[in-house]
Coordinates of C-alpha atoms in Angstrom, one line a residue:
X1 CA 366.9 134.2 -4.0
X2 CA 367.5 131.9 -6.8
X3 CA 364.7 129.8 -8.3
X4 CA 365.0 126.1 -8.3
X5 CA 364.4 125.2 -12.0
X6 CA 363.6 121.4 -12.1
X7 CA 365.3 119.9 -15.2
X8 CA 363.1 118.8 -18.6
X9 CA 362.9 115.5 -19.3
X10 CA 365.8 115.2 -22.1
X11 CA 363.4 114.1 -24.7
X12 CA 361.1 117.3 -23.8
X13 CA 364.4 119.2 -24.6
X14 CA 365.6 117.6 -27.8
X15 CA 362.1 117.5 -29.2
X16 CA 362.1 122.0 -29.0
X17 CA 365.6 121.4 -30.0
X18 CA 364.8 119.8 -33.5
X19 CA 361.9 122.0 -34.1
X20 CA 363.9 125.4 -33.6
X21 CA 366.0 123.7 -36.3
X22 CA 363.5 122.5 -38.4
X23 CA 362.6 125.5 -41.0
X24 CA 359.0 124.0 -41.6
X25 CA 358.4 124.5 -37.8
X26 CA 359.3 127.7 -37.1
X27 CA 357.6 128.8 -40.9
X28 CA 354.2 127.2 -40.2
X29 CA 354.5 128.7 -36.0
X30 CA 353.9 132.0 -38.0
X31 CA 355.5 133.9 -34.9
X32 CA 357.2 137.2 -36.7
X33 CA 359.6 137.7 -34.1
X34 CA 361.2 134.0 -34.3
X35 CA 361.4 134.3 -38.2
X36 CA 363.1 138.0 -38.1
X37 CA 365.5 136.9 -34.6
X38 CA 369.1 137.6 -35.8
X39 CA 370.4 135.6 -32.5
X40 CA 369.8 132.0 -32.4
X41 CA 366.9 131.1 -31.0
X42 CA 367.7 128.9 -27.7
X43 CA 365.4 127.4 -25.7
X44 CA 365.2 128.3 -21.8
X45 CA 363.6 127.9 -18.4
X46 CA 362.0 124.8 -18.8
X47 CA 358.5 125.3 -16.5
X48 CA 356.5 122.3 -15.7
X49 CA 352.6 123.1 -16.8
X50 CA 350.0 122.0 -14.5
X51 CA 346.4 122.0 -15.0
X52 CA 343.7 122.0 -12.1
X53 CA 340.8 121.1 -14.0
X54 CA 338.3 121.3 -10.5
X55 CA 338.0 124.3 -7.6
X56 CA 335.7 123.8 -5.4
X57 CA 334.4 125.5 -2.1
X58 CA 335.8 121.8 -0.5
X59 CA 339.4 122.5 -1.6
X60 CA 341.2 121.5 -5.3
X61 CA 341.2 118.8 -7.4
X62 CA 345.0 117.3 -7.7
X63 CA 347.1 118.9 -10.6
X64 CA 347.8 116.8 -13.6
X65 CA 351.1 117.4 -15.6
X66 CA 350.0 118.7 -18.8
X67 CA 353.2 118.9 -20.6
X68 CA 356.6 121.8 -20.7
X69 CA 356.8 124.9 -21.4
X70 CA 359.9 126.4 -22.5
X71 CA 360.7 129.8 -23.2
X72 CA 362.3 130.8 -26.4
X73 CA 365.1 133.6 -26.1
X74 CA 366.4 135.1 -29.2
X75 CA 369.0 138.1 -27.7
X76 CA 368.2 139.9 -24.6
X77 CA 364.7 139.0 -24.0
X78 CA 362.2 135.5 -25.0
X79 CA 360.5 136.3 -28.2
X80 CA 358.0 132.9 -28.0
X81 CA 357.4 130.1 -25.8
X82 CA 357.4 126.1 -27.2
X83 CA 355.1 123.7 -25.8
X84 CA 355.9 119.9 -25.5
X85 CA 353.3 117.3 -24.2
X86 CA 353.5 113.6 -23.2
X87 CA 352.4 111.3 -26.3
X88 CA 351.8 107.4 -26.2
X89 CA 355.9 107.8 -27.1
X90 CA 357.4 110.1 -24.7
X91 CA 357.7 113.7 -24.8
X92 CA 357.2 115.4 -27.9
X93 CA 357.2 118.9 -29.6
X94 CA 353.5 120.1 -30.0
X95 CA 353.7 124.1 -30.9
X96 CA 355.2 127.7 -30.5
X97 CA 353.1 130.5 -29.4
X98 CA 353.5 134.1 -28.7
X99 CA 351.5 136.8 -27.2
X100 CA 350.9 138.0 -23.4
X101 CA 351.6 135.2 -21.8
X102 CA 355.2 134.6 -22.7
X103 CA 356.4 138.4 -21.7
X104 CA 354.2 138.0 -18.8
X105 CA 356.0 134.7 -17.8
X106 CA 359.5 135.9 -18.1
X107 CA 358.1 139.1 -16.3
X108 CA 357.0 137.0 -13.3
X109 CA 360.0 135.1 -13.3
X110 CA 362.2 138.2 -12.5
X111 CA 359.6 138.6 -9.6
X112 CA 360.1 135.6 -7.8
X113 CA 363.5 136.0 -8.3
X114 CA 363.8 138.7 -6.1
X115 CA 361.5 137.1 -3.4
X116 CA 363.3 136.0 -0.1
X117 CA 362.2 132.3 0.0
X118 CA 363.8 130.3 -2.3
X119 CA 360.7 128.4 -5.1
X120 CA 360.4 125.7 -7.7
X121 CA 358.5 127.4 -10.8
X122 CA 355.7 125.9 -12.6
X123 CA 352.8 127.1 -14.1
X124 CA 349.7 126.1 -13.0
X125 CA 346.8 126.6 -15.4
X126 CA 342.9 126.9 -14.6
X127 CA 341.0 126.2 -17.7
X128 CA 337.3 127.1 -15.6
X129 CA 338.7 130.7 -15.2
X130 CA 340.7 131.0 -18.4
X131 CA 343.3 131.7 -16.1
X132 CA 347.1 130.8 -16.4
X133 CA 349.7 131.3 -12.9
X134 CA 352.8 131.2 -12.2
X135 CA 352.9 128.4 -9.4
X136 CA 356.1 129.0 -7.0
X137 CA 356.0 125.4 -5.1
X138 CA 357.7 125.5 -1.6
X139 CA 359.3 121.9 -1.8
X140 CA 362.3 122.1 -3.7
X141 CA 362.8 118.4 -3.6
X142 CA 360.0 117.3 -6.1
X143 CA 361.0 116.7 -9.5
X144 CA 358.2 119.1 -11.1
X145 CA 356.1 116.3 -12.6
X146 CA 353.5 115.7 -9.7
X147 CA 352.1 117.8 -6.9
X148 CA 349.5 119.6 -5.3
X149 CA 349.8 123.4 -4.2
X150 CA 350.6 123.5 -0.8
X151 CA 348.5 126.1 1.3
X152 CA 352.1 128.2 1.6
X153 CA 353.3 128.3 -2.1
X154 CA 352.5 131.4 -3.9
X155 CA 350.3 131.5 -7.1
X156 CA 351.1 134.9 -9.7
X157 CA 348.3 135.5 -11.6
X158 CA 349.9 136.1 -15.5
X159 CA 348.7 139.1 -18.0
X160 CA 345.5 138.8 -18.8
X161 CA 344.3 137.7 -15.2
X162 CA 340.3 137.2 -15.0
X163 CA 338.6 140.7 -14.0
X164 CA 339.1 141.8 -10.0
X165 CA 342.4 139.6 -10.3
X166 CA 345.7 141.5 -10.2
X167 CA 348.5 140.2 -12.2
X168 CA 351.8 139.8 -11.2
X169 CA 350.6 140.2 -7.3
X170 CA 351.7 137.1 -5.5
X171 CA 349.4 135.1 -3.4
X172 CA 349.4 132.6 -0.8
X173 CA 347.3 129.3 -2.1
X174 CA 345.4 129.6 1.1
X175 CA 344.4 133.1 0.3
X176 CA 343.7 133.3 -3.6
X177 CA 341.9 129.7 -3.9
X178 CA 338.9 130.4 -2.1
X179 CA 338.6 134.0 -3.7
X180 CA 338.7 131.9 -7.6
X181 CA 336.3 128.9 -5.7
X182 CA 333.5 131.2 -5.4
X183 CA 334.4 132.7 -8.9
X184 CA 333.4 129.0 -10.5
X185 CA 330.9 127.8 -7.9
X186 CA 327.6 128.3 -9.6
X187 CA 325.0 130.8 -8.0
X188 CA 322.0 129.0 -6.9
X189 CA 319.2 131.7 -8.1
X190 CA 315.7 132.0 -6.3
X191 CA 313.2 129.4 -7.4
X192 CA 315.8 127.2 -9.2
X193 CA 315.4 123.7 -8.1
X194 CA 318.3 122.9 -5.4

């Protein structure tokens, strides 16, 4: 089933835009694969990034939009991934990157893909569990910039996933966030004060 890419904001867009075509940015991104790509470098599949900054046995704090993550094909396959984020001005460019994340990503993507139900991507980051998903949201109606996982969308854990947390295995929300709630809730220890 085809995924349900919510659009960038255009300024989100044009901001990755000018920085693939800005020599100084890709040179001082220092990303080997975007200096030597012999294809243009073209920006794609624009995924909202969401951060839950609180899990707790109670349920989840809301998500905060955090900024866009684009990935950045050069040929057959993305070679880095550009990050924008919301300034005092709009949308603006803030960084390439490489490394697991961005193969993982496009990897993940595929997946869900293939997956009966049809899904908005985002990707939902955990900064408590150094932990970065790929967030397949049920409601295909939302624009990508607000929302809260629903107990029925599925969270794929990306490459590297915390220890005892398989990568690339789909779960429900209802399923996977009490599992990663008593992974941050602190152990009360014997003779600590309560």
């Amino acid at each position: 089933m085809p995924l349900h890419v919510p659009p960038a904001p255009a300024p989100a867009l044009r901001s990755v835009l000018t920085a693939l075509g800005s020599p100084t940015a890709v040179r001082e991104a220092r990303i080997p694969a975007l200096h030597a790509a012999q294809a243009p470098a073209t920006p794609e599949l624009p995924l909202p990034v969401h951060v839950l900054d609180r899990i707790t046995p109670a349920g989840i704090s809301a998500t905060r939009l955090a900024g866009w993550r684009f990935l950045v094909r050069c040929g057959d396959h993305a070679v880095a991934a550009a990050e924008t984020r919301l300034t005092p001005d709009g949308w603006a460019f803030s960084h390439f990157f490489e490394g697991p994340y961005v193969a993982s990503t496009e990897r993940a993507l595929r997946q869900a893909e293939t997956l009966p139900q049809p899904y908005q991507p985002r990707l939902l980051s955990m900064p408590s569990l150094y932990m970065l998903t790929l967030w397949l949201h049920g409601d295909l109606s939302d624009d990508g910039s607000a929302g809260h996982p629903a107990a029925t969308d599925l969270l794929v854990p990306l490459t590297p996933a915390p220890p005892g947390v398989p990568a690339h295995v789909p779960h429900r929300v209802a399923d996977l966030l009490p599992v990663l709630a008593h992974r941050v809730t602190p152990v009360r220890l014997l003779g600590s004060p309560a």
